[in-house]
CSV table of C-alpha atoms in Angstrom, one decimal:
chain,number,residue,atom,x,y,z
A,648,MET,CA,130.5,38.0,161.2
A,649,THR,CA,128.7,40.1,163.7
A,650,ARG,CA,125.5,39.7,165.7
A,651,GLU,CA,123.5,42.2,167.7
A,652,SER,CA,123.5,41.5,171.5
A,653,PRO,CA,120.0,41.1,173.0
A,654,ARG,CA,118.9,43.1,176.0
A,655,SER,CA,119.1,41.5,179.4
A,656,ARG,CA,116.2,41.3,181.8
A,657,THR,CA,117.5,44.4,183.6
A,658,GLY,CA,117.4,46.4,180.4
A,659,GLY,CA,121.1,46.4,179.7
A,660,VAL,CA,122.8,44.9,176.6
A,661,ARG,CA,124.1,41.4,177.3
A,662,GLU,CA,127.4,40.6,175.6
A,663,LEU,CA,127.1,37.6,173.3
A,664,PRO,CA,130.0,35.2,172.7
A,665,PRO,CA,132.0,36.0,169.5
A,666,ALA,CA,132.0,32.4,168.2
A,667,PHE,CA,130.6,28.9,168.5
A,668,TYR,CA,133.7,27.8,170.4
A,669,LEU,CA,136.3,29.5,172.7
A,670,PRO,CA,139.8,27.9,172.4
A,671,LEU,CA,141.2,26.6,175.6
A,672,GLY,CA,144.6,25.4,174.2
A,673,GLU,CA,145.9,21.8,173.5
A,674,ASP,CA,143.0,21.0,171.2
A,675,ARG,CA,140.4,21.9,173.9
A,676,PHE,CA,137.3,24.0,173.3
A,677,GLN,CA,134.5,25.5,175.3
A,678,PRO,CA,131.1,25.5,173.4
A,679,THR,CA,129.1,28.7,173.7
A,680,GLU,CA,125.3,29.2,173.8
A,681,HIS,CA,125.4,29.6,170.0
A,682,THR,CA,125.9,25.8,169.6
A,683,SER,CA,122.7,24.8,171.4
A,684,GLY,CA,120.3,22.9,169.2
A,685,PRO,CA,116.5,23.1,168.6
A,686,TRP,CA,115.7,19.9,170.5
A,687,SER,CA,117.3,21.0,173.8
A,688,PRO,CA,119.3,24.0,175.1
A,689,GLU,CA,121.6,21.5,176.9
A,690,ALA,CA,122.8,19.7,173.7
A,691,GLN,CA,124.6,21.1,170.7
A,692,HIS,CA,123.2,21.2,167.1
A,693,PHE,CA,125.7,19.0,165.3
A,694,GLY,CA,126.5,21.7,162.7
A,695,PRO,CA,129.2,23.4,164.8
A,696,PRO,CA,130.7,20.1,166.1
A,697,SER,CA,130.9,18.8,162.5
A,698,ALA,CA,132.8,21.9,161.5
A,699,LEU,CA,135.1,21.6,164.4
A,700,LEU,CA,135.9,18.0,163.4
A,701,VAL,CA,136.6,19.2,159.8
A,702,ARG,CA,138.9,21.9,161.2
A,703,ALA,CA,140.9,19.1,162.8
A,704,LEU,CA,141.0,17.1,159.6
A,705,GLU,CA,142.1,20.2,157.6
A,706,ALA,CA,144.9,20.8,160.1
A,707,LEU,CA,146.6,17.5,159.4
A,708,PRO,CA,149.8,18.2,157.4
A,709,SER,CA,150.2,17.1,153.8
A,710,SER,CA,153.1,17.5,151.3
A,711,TRP,CA,150.8,17.8,148.3
A,712,PRO,CA,147.8,20.0,147.3
A,713,ASN,CA,144.6,18.3,148.3
A,714,VAL,CA,140.9,18.6,149.1
A,715,LEU,CA,138.6,16.6,151.5
A,716,ALA,CA,136.4,14.8,148.9
A,717,ARG,CA,134.2,12.9,151.4
A,718,VAL,CA,133.6,13.4,155.1
A,719,THR,CA,131.4,11.2,157.3
A,720,ILE,CA,130.4,12.3,160.8
A,721,GLU,CA,129.3,9.5,163.1
A,722,ILE,CA,127.2,10.9,165.9
A,723,LEU,CA,127.8,8.7,169.0
A,724,GLY,CA,125.7,10.7,171.5
A,725,PRO,CA,124.6,14.2,172.4
A,726,ALA,CA,127.3,16.9,172.5
A,727,PRO,CA,127.0,18.7,175.8
A,728,LEU,CA,127.8,22.4,176.2
A,729,THR,CA,130.9,21.5,178.3
A,730,GLU,CA,134.6,21.4,177.4
A,731,LEU,CA,135.4,19.3,174.3
A,732,THR,CA,138.6,17.8,173.1
A,733,VAL,CA,139.4,17.1,169.4
A,734,ARG,CA,142.0,14.7,168.0
A,735,SER,CA,142.9,13.8,164.4
A,736,ARG,CA,145.3,11.6,162.6
A,737,VAL,CA,146.1,10.1,159.2
A,738,GLU,CA,144.8,6.5,159.2
A,739,ARG,CA,146.2,5.5,155.8
A,740,PRO,CA,148.9,7.6,154.2
A,741,GLY,CA,149.3,7.9,150.5
A,742,ARG,CA,150.8,9.9,147.6
A,743,SER,CA,147.5,10.9,146.1
A,744,VAL,CA,144.7,9.5,148.3
A,745,GLU,CA,144.7,9.4,152.1
A,746,LEU,CA,142.2,8.3,154.8
A,747,LEU,CA,141.9,10.6,157.8
A,748,SER,CA,140.1,10.4,161.1
A,749,ALA,CA,139.1,12.7,164.0
A,750,GLU,CA,137.3,12.3,167.3
A,751,LEU,CA,135.4,14.7,169.4
A,752,ALA,CA,135.2,13.9,173.2
A,753,ALA,CA,133.5,15.3,176.3
A,754,GLY,CA,135.8,14.1,179.1
A,755,PRO,CA,136.3,10.4,178.6
A,756,ARG,CA,133.2,10.0,176.4
A,757,ALA,CA,133.5,10.2,172.6
A,758,VAL,CA,130.5,12.1,171.2
A,759,ALA,CA,131.4,12.0,167.5
A,760,ARG,CA,134.0,10.5,165.1
A,761,ALA,CA,134.8,11.6,161.6
A,762,SER,CA,136.4,9.9,158.6
A,763,ALA,CA,137.5,11.6,155.4
A,764,TRP,CA,139.1,10.8,152.1
A,765,ARG,CA,141.8,13.4,151.2
A,766,ILE,CA,142.5,13.5,147.5
A,767,THR,CA,145.2,15.3,145.5
A,768,THR,CA,144.0,18.1,143.3
A,769,THR,CA,144.6,18.4,139.5
A,770,ASP,CA,143.4,20.7,136.8
A,771,THR,CA,140.1,19.4,135.4
A,772,HIS,CA,138.5,22.7,134.4
A,773,GLU,CA,138.1,21.6,130.7
A,774,ILE,CA,135.9,18.6,131.7
A,775,ALA,CA,134.1,20.0,134.7
A,776,SER,CA,130.3,19.5,134.7
A,777,ALA,CA,128.2,22.4,133.5
A,778,ALA,CA,126.7,24.7,136.2
A,779,ALA,CA,123.1,24.2,137.2
A,780,PRO,CA,120.5,27.0,136.9
A,781,PRO,CA,121.2,29.7,139.5
A,782,TRP,CA,119.2,30.2,142.7
A,783,PRO,CA,117.7,33.6,143.7
A,784,GLU,CA,120.2,35.7,145.5
A,785,PRO,CA,119.9,35.5,149.3
A,786,ASP,CA,118.7,39.2,149.6
A,787,GLU,CA,115.9,38.3,147.2
A,788,CYS,CA,114.6,35.6,149.6
A,789,PRO,CA,112.5,36.1,152.8
A,790,PRO,CA,113.9,35.3,156.3
A,791,SER,CA,113.2,31.6,157.2
A,792,ARG,CA,110.6,30.6,159.8
A,793,TRP,CA,111.1,27.8,162.4
A,794,PRO,CA,108.6,25.5,164.1
A,795,GLU,CA,107.2,26.8,167.4
A,796,GLY,CA,109.3,25.7,170.4
A,797,TRP,CA,112.6,25.2,168.6
A,798,PHE,CA,115.4,26.7,170.7
A,799,GLY,CA,117.3,29.6,169.2
A,800,GLY,CA,121.0,29.1,170.0
A,801,TYR,CA,122.4,27.7,166.8
A,802,LEU,CA,119.4,28.8,164.7
A,803,SER,CA,119.9,32.5,165.9
A,804,ALA,CA,123.6,32.3,165.3
A,805,MET,CA,123.0,31.7,161.6
A,806,GLU,CA,121.2,33.9,159.1
A,807,TRP,CA,118.6,31.9,157.1
A,808,ARG,CA,116.7,32.8,153.9
A,809,THR,CA,114.1,30.5,152.4
A,810,VAL,CA,114.3,29.8,148.6
A,811,SER,CA,111.6,27.2,148.2
A,812,GLY,CA,109.1,25.4,150.4
A,813,ASP,CA,108.5,26.4,154.0
A,814,ILE,CA,110.4,25.0,157.0
A,815,VAL,CA,107.2,25.2,159.2
A,816,GLU,CA,105.3,23.2,156.6
A,817,PRO,CA,105.9,19.5,155.8
A,818,GLY,CA,108.0,18.7,152.7
A,819,ALA,CA,111.1,19.5,150.8
A,820,ALA,CA,112.6,23.0,151.2
A,821,GLY,CA,115.6,25.1,150.0
A,822,VAL,CA,117.4,27.7,152.1
A,823,TRP,CA,120.4,29.9,152.1
A,824,ALA,CA,122.4,30.1,155.4
A,825,ARG,CA,125.5,31.8,156.6
A,826,GLN,CA,127.3,32.2,160.0
A,827,ARG,CA,126.8,35.3,162.1
A,828,VAL,CA,129.7,34.3,164.4
A,829,ALA,CA,133.0,32.6,163.9
A,830,LEU,CA,133.5,28.9,164.4
A,831,VAL,CA,136.5,29.3,166.8
A,832,ASP,CA,137.1,32.7,168.5
A,833,GLY,CA,139.9,34.6,166.8
A,834,GLU,CA,139.9,32.6,163.6
A,835,GLU,CA,138.3,33.0,160.2
A,836,PRO,CA,136.5,29.8,159.3
A,837,SER,CA,137.7,27.9,156.2
A,838,ALA,CA,135.3,27.4,153.3
A,839,LEU,CA,134.8,23.8,154.2
A,840,GLN,CA,134.1,24.6,157.8
A,841,ARG,CA,131.4,27.0,156.7
A,842,LEU,CA,129.9,24.2,154.6
A,843,PHE,CA,129.8,21.8,157.5
A,844,THR,CA,128.3,24.3,159.9
A,845,VAL,CA,125.2,24.2,157.7
A,846,ALA,CA,125.2,20.7,156.2
A,847,ASP,CA,123.8,18.9,159.2
A,848,SER,CA,120.6,21.0,158.9
A,849,GLY,CA,119.1,19.0,156.0
A,850,ASN,CA,116.7,17.0,158.1
A,851,GLY,CA,115.4,20.1,160.0
A,852,ILE,CA,115.0,22.1,156.8
A,853,SER,CA,112.9,19.3,155.0
A,854,ASN,CA,111.1,17.8,158.0
A,855,SER,CA,107.9,16.1,157.0
A,856,LEU,CA,106.6,15.4,160.5
A,857,ASP,CA,105.2,17.5,163.4
A,858,PRO,CA,108.3,18.1,165.6
A,859,GLY,CA,106.1,18.3,168.6
A,860,GLN,CA,105.0,14.7,168.1
A,861,TRP,CA,107.9,13.0,166.4
A,862,TRP,CA,111.7,12.6,166.7
A,863,PHE,CA,113.6,12.6,163.4
A,864,ILE,CA,117.1,12.7,164.6
A,865,ASN,CA,120.1,11.9,162.4
A,866,SER,CA,122.8,9.4,163.6
A,867,GLU,CA,125.3,10.5,161.0
A,868,LEU,CA,126.1,12.9,158.2
A,869,THR,CA,127.9,12.1,155.0
A,870,VAL,CA,129.0,14.9,152.6
A,871,HIS,CA,130.6,14.5,149.2
A,872,VAL,CA,132.3,17.7,147.9
A,873,HIS,CA,133.4,18.2,144.3
A,874,ARG,CA,134.7,21.7,145.0
A,875,PRO,CA,135.0,24.0,148.1
A,876,PRO,CA,132.5,26.9,148.6
A,877,VAL,CA,133.4,30.3,147.2
A,878,SER,CA,130.9,32.3,149.1
A,879,ASP,CA,129.8,32.8,152.8
A,880,TRP,CA,126.3,31.8,151.8
A,881,ILE,CA,125.7,28.0,151.8
A,882,GLY,CA,122.6,26.6,150.1
A,883,LEU,CA,120.7,23.5,151.2
A,884,ASP,CA,118.1,22.0,148.8
A,885,ALA,CA,116.8,19.2,151.0
A,886,ALA,CA,114.2,16.4,151.0
A,887,THR,CA,113.3,13.7,153.5
A,888,VAL,CA,111.9,10.2,152.9
A,889,ILE,CA,110.4,8.2,155.8
A,890,GLY,CA,110.4,4.4,155.6
A,891,PRO,CA,107.9,2.0,157.2
A,892,HIS,CA,110.1,0.8,160.0
A,893,GLY,CA,111.3,4.0,161.9
A,894,VAL,CA,114.1,4.9,159.5
A,895,GLY,CA,114.4,7.9,157.2
A,896,THR,CA,116.9,9.5,154.9
A,897,ALA,CA,117.4,13.2,154.4
A,898,THR,CA,119.4,14.2,151.3
A,899,SER,CA,120.6,17.6,150.3
A,900,THR,CA,122.2,19.3,147.3
A,901,LEU,CA,124.8,21.7,148.7
A,902,ARG,CA,125.5,24.9,146.8
A,903,ASP,CA,126.9,28.4,147.0
A,904,LEU,CA,126.4,31.5,145.0
A,905,ALA,CA,128.3,29.9,142.1
A,906,GLY,CA,126.1,26.8,142.0
A,907,PRO,CA,126.1,23.2,143.3
A,908,MET,CA,129.2,21.9,145.0
A,909,GLY,CA,128.3,18.7,146.7
A,910,THR,CA,125.7,16.4,148.3
A,911,GLY,CA,124.8,15.5,151.8
A,912,ALA,CA,122.9,12.6,153.4
A,913,GLN,CA,121.7,11.7,156.9
A,914,ALA,CA,120.3,8.5,158.3
A,915,LEU,CA,117.4,9.3,160.5
A,916,MET,CA,115.9,7.6,163.6
A,917,VAL,CA,112.1,8.3,163.4
A,918,ARG,CA,109.8,7.6,166.3
A,919,THR,CA,107.1,9.2,168.4
A,920,ARG,CA,108.1,11.4,171.3
């Protein structure tokens, strides 16, 4: 995962951070400019924080082979580009199914909490659902476009390819995305961490409103996964529905180069700016 460094105002090459987060020890992390979201350069896009919470959930020890089958991220407030602390624990132990939790905090303030069901793995290859029709390969798809005025930290730290629709036009859309930088400096992100770095983008991909006039911000992200990704590229096939009372729902089919692997959903607050 590499990314070219832009030139500084003096004409020299400015060194970019190597990851979304720099480890500070004792479950503490410093966000880099790559985490900043499209709404404000002072708040993180919640893709990297979601992946950081998943990293903490995956680190919880277990005595049996398992997968995280469902993860919900509750967004409690903006995630600043200041030092963050992550904690995780097993809420309800079990021999085949366990409930896990994690919290992300900026100083004394919790900015997000995660809950997850960890389920033991068995061999179900003979009864697995048939694969869906394949998508075009990422290199067959054009680079994605973004609405004017959206900030480039997180968006520029990812590589985006449009499969269907157009992000700058209202309506459903499909994209491929992959990280240009690591999640945590010095580490190779896990397959599930790669997935969650992208999964929170469903509402932005399928926006049906003018982002210059409307807020459509998600308060949570829920992802069900029936298998982990097997490629660096993560696909989002996303659509947004807006209700009559300021609430919307963005839903996504999540896939990799081998086909669909899960679903994502986000509850949206919708109001004028």
